[in-house]
Amino acid sequence: MEHNTLSLESTESVAAGLSNLAMSPSALDPRFNKVDAVVAWLTERIEMRFYAPSARVPSVRQLADKLEVSRFTVVNAYEKMVASGVLHSRAGSGFYVAQPLHVPRSEPETAQRNLLAFQETQVVDAKWLLRHLFSDLPDDRTPGSGILPRSWLENERMGVAVRAATRVSDAHIYDYGNVAGYAPLREQIVVQLHPIGIHAAPDQVVTTNGVSMAIDLVARYFLNPGDAVVVDDPCWFWLYGCLQAQGLRVVSVPRDVEGPNIEALTRLMQLEKPKLYVTNSVLHNPTSYGITPARAYQVLRIMEEYDAYVLEDDIYGDLHAGLSKGAPALRYAALDQLKRVFYIASFSKSLGADLRVGLLCCPTEHVQGILMRKMLSTMVCSEMNERIVHRLLVDGQHRRHLDKLRTRLADAHAYMKTALPEIGLEYPEHAQEGVFLWVNTGVDTNALALEAKNDGWLVAPGSLFSPKQGASSMMRFNVTRTTPEFMRWLGDYLEKHR
């Protein structure tokens, strides 16, 4: 009996000690602001089971007094813990510990396992490259990527522009923006287009979430499932995949150093009766070729004759060195002045891939139709992003940034002119100094891509850039991500397989 009495006294003492520890106003963690420090203090005691699930935690007044902080601080801390699912509130009663909720996280290890499982595939197609492009491979392991390295894009003015846009966010963030896009940005775009020979009005400019949205928008506006649409061969692999996903018949025209093959294009127009030809005129993906005046005029004449339109994707045009030298590259929209040409471009490649701001310049008679299609698709685009881009354009930062990128591209091409011959490959004679080079390796690049993948490289085999996806010895190099280490690997591979 005496033993039981001592045991009861001991239990009561321990319980009292735990209660005192739970409410102990020990120093808050100085690494945090006061609200987060209160959250950390209480979370620690919940994890140590001082407060079990469904238990009531101290009132706002009690905890404020114990921790010697304001009640406002405790209220904010409790609200954060409610938002994160740690506490729940009962009207008129207080705050209680919530039942544990397990929310699985996307861990890096899980992403890596998914990537490794995906890498086991032996099928090289457009989906293969798309999935690899969103992997976590380092920049210097991805000579097949389509974007500039992050180190090339980073600049201190981006933060300035973001803060400037955020300071005025109360004026616009609670409402839908203009369907056509942020008006000052559209006006600035008109100014930016003038030096390259495109004379548009702000009302002809519609903003989009990048070039991919603009292509999808125009295709859905013009075409119905089963209709034909013309693309270049070779062309951007995403392009024909997107159009095929809409149920369109993708037909291709051979593309050479001067532009599309006119005889082949004429036959396609006669037989397939397409309403749209989607192409790059400047720094074509994947070849970095341009178009000649004669070829461009022939294309526009064909569009007029067959009542069709060019959708000109100028996503890499800002990187062309001609503008800074007073000799802008030739564009269909500059020749045609937006009569038979829809002109699209984006700031994502030169500013940041996640900054999804693009532009679509339309023939006047199609503006309202495009706006209606945009409303049915995405309603509006993010005005916050558009304000950021506008700030970068008007303060001159974008022009200076582009000058630096062009200089670095020239240096990268200078390296490739030496590195390719060293492993027995030719630098393409007519390539311009864009992001890409289109190189004949002399071997099956599908097999090359699979072995490169197994060795931790992402490359872009030539078959992926044709709607036909036949065997190819061509390969697209991203010169900004092609390192001496990769060139050594490629040289060893070619030596073994030639």
Short mmCIF file of C-alpha atoms in Angstrom, two decimals, residues 195-395:
data_model
loop_
_atom_site.label_atom_id
_atom_site.label_comp_id
_atom_site.label_asym_id
_atom_site.label_seq_id
_atom_site.Cartn_x
_atom_site.Cartn_y
_atom_site.Cartn_z
CA PRO A 195 13.93 48.41 -85.56
CA ILE A 196 13.43 44.96 -87.10
CA GLY A 197 11.04 46.40 -89.68
CA ILE A 198 7.69 45.32 -88.26
CA HIS A 199 5.25 48.22 -88.01
CA ALA A 200 2.40 47.08 -85.78
CA ALA A 201 -0.18 48.93 -83.70
CA PRO A 202 -0.71 48.11 -80.01
CA ASP A 203 -4.19 46.82 -80.85
CA GLN A 204 -2.62 44.16 -83.08
CA VAL A 205 -0.54 42.78 -80.20
CA VAL A 206 -1.91 40.06 -77.92
CA THR A 207 0.16 38.71 -75.03
CA THR A 208 0.43 34.98 -74.40
CA ASN A 209 2.01 32.59 -71.92
CA GLY A 210 4.98 32.03 -74.20
CA VAL A 211 5.32 30.95 -77.82
CA SER A 212 3.80 27.52 -77.20
CA MET A 213 0.50 29.11 -76.17
CA ALA A 214 0.60 31.44 -79.18
CA ILE A 215 1.04 28.52 -81.59
CA ASP A 216 -1.74 26.57 -79.93
CA LEU A 217 -3.99 29.64 -79.99
CA VAL A 218 -3.58 30.40 -83.69
CA ALA A 219 -3.89 26.74 -84.68
CA ARG A 220 -7.16 26.35 -82.76
CA TYR A 221 -8.44 29.61 -84.22
CA PHE A 222 -7.76 28.65 -87.83
CA LEU A 223 -7.99 24.89 -87.97
CA ASN A 224 -10.31 22.00 -87.18
CA PRO A 225 -9.40 18.36 -86.48
CA GLY A 226 -8.46 16.69 -89.75
CA ASP A 227 -7.18 19.89 -91.37
CA ALA A 228 -3.66 20.01 -92.76
CA VAL A 229 -0.92 22.27 -91.38
CA VAL A 230 2.56 22.71 -92.86
CA VAL A 231 5.78 22.64 -90.82
CA ASP A 232 9.44 22.60 -91.80
CA ASP A 233 11.47 19.42 -91.97
CA PRO A 234 13.47 19.62 -89.75
CA CYS A 235 11.53 21.59 -87.15
CA TRP A 236 11.07 21.99 -83.40
CA PHE A 237 9.97 18.55 -82.17
CA TRP A 238 7.34 20.01 -79.78
CA LEU A 239 5.63 21.72 -82.70
CA TYR A 240 4.43 18.73 -84.65
CA GLY A 241 3.57 16.92 -81.43
CA CYS A 242 1.33 19.81 -80.33
CA LEU A 243 -0.40 20.05 -83.69
CA GLN A 244 -0.95 16.30 -83.92
CA ALA A 245 -2.47 16.36 -80.44
CA GLN A 246 -5.12 18.72 -81.83
CA GLY A 247 -6.06 16.11 -84.42
CA LEU A 248 -4.40 18.01 -87.26
CA ARG A 249 -2.64 16.41 -90.22
CA VAL A 250 0.94 17.61 -90.03
CA VAL A 251 2.64 17.74 -93.43
CA SER A 252 6.23 18.85 -93.82
CA VAL A 253 8.22 20.81 -96.39
CA PRO A 254 11.99 20.29 -96.70
CA ARG A 255 13.98 23.21 -95.29
CA ASP A 256 17.43 24.18 -96.59
CA VAL A 257 19.83 27.07 -96.01
CA GLU A 258 17.64 29.50 -98.00
CA GLY A 259 14.24 28.51 -96.59
CA PRO A 260 11.50 26.04 -97.50
CA ASN A 261 11.65 24.15 -100.80
CA ILE A 262 9.27 26.12 -103.02
CA GLU A 263 8.33 23.25 -105.35
CA ALA A 264 7.49 21.00 -102.42
CA LEU A 265 5.54 23.77 -100.69
CA THR A 266 3.51 24.45 -103.84
CA ARG A 267 2.62 20.76 -104.18
CA LEU A 268 1.49 20.63 -100.57
CA MET A 269 -0.70 23.70 -101.03
CA GLN A 270 -2.32 22.14 -104.09
CA LEU A 271 -2.88 18.68 -102.63
CA GLU A 272 -3.44 19.27 -98.91
CA LYS A 273 -4.95 22.80 -99.00
CA PRO A 274 -3.49 23.84 -95.63
CA LYS A 275 -4.43 27.20 -94.14
CA LEU A 276 -1.32 27.61 -92.02
CA TYR A 277 2.46 27.27 -92.44
CA VAL A 278 4.37 27.35 -89.12
CA THR A 279 8.05 28.22 -89.40
CA ASN A 280 11.10 30.03 -88.02
CA SER A 281 12.62 32.61 -90.31
CA VAL A 282 15.44 33.70 -87.98
CA LEU A 283 17.82 31.26 -86.25
CA HIS A 284 15.67 28.33 -87.28
CA ASN A 285 15.38 25.49 -84.76
CA PRO A 286 17.33 23.17 -85.13
CA THR A 287 19.57 24.51 -87.94
CA SER A 288 20.12 28.20 -87.03
CA TYR A 289 19.58 29.02 -90.73
CA GLY A 290 17.75 32.10 -91.96
CA ILE A 291 15.78 32.84 -95.14
CA THR A 292 16.82 34.66 -98.29
CA PRO A 293 14.73 37.53 -99.71
CA ALA A 294 13.92 35.61 -102.89
CA ARG A 295 12.66 32.59 -100.96
CA ALA A 296 10.66 34.71 -98.54
CA TYR A 297 8.89 36.58 -101.34
CA GLN A 298 8.03 33.27 -103.02
CA VAL A 299 6.53 31.92 -99.80
CA LEU A 300 4.39 35.03 -99.31
CA ARG A 301 3.20 34.86 -102.92
CA ILE A 302 2.13 31.24 -102.39
CA MET A 303 0.27 32.16 -99.20
CA GLU A 304 -1.62 34.85 -101.11
CA GLU A 305 -2.41 32.54 -104.01
CA TYR A 306 -3.79 29.76 -101.82
CA ASP A 307 -5.43 32.00 -99.19
CA ALA A 308 -3.19 30.73 -96.39
CA TYR A 309 -1.13 32.32 -93.61
CA VAL A 310 2.39 32.11 -92.22
CA LEU A 311 2.73 31.66 -88.48
CA GLU A 312 6.23 33.06 -87.93
CA ASP A 313 7.85 31.85 -84.72
CA ASP A 314 10.66 34.29 -83.86
CA ILE A 315 11.47 32.89 -80.44
CA TYR A 316 15.24 33.03 -80.97
CA GLY A 317 15.26 36.21 -83.05
CA ASP A 318 16.43 38.44 -80.19
CA LEU A 319 19.71 36.54 -80.15
CA HIS A 320 20.56 37.30 -83.79
CA ALA A 321 23.63 39.50 -83.95
CA GLY A 322 22.45 41.53 -86.94
CA LEU A 323 20.31 44.03 -85.04
CA SER A 324 23.18 45.30 -82.88
CA LYS A 325 25.18 45.80 -86.09
CA GLY A 326 22.39 47.71 -87.84
CA ALA A 327 21.49 44.80 -90.10
CA PRO A 328 18.43 43.02 -88.70
CA ALA A 329 17.64 39.56 -90.00
CA LEU A 330 14.96 39.16 -92.64
CA ARG A 331 11.50 38.26 -91.34
CA TYR A 332 8.27 37.43 -93.15
CA ALA A 333 6.37 39.92 -90.97
CA ALA A 334 8.70 42.74 -92.01
CA LEU A 335 8.12 42.01 -95.70
CA ASP A 336 4.39 41.44 -95.37
CA GLN A 337 3.53 43.90 -92.56
CA LEU A 338 1.07 41.50 -90.93
CA LYS A 339 -1.23 40.88 -93.87
CA ARG A 340 -0.60 37.17 -94.38
CA VAL A 341 1.65 36.69 -91.36
CA PHE A 342 0.99 36.06 -87.68
CA TYR A 343 4.17 36.99 -85.84
CA ILE A 344 5.00 35.43 -82.47
CA ALA A 345 7.96 35.86 -80.12
CA SER A 346 8.79 35.39 -76.46
CA PHE A 347 10.99 36.69 -73.68
CA SER A 348 11.33 33.29 -72.01
CA LYS A 349 14.48 32.23 -73.86
CA SER A 350 16.42 35.40 -73.14
CA LEU A 351 15.12 36.32 -69.67
CA GLY A 352 14.07 33.07 -67.98
CA ALA A 353 12.20 29.93 -68.96
CA ASP A 354 9.67 30.30 -66.14
CA LEU A 355 8.83 33.89 -67.08
CA ARG A 356 6.06 32.90 -69.47
CA VAL A 357 5.48 36.07 -71.47
CA GLY A 358 5.06 35.92 -75.23
CA LEU A 359 3.53 38.11 -77.90
CA LEU A 360 1.31 37.48 -80.89
CA CYS A 361 0.96 40.13 -83.61
CA CYS A 362 -2.10 39.56 -85.76
CA PRO A 363 -3.50 40.81 -89.05
CA THR A 364 -6.07 43.42 -88.08
CA GLU A 365 -9.08 41.45 -89.31
CA HIS A 366 -8.19 38.49 -87.06
CA VAL A 367 -7.54 40.33 -83.78
CA GLN A 368 -11.07 39.96 -82.39
CA GLY A 369 -11.21 36.28 -83.30
CA ILE A 370 -7.89 35.62 -81.58
CA LEU A 371 -9.01 37.52 -78.48
CA MET A 372 -12.18 35.47 -78.29
CA ARG A 373 -10.18 32.27 -78.62
CA LYS A 374 -7.84 33.47 -75.87
CA MET A 375 -10.80 34.18 -73.56
CA LEU A 376 -12.12 30.67 -74.18
CA SER A 377 -8.69 29.22 -73.46
CA THR A 378 -6.92 31.04 -70.62
CA MET A 379 -9.08 34.14 -70.11
CA VAL A 380 -6.08 36.41 -69.45
CA CYS A 381 -2.35 36.09 -68.84
CA SER A 382 -0.52 37.06 -65.66
CA GLU A 383 -0.25 40.84 -65.56
CA MET A 384 2.38 40.51 -62.85
CA ASN A 385 4.75 38.74 -65.23
CA GLU A 386 3.95 41.21 -67.98
CA ARG A 387 4.74 44.14 -65.69
CA ILE A 388 8.10 42.56 -64.85
CA VAL A 389 8.98 42.22 -68.52
CA HIS A 390 7.78 45.75 -69.23
CA ARG A 391 10.06 47.12 -66.51
CA LEU A 392 13.06 45.28 -67.96
CA LEU A 393 12.31 46.59 -71.44
CA VAL A 394 11.81 50.24 -70.57
CA ASP A 395 14.88 50.59 -68.34
#
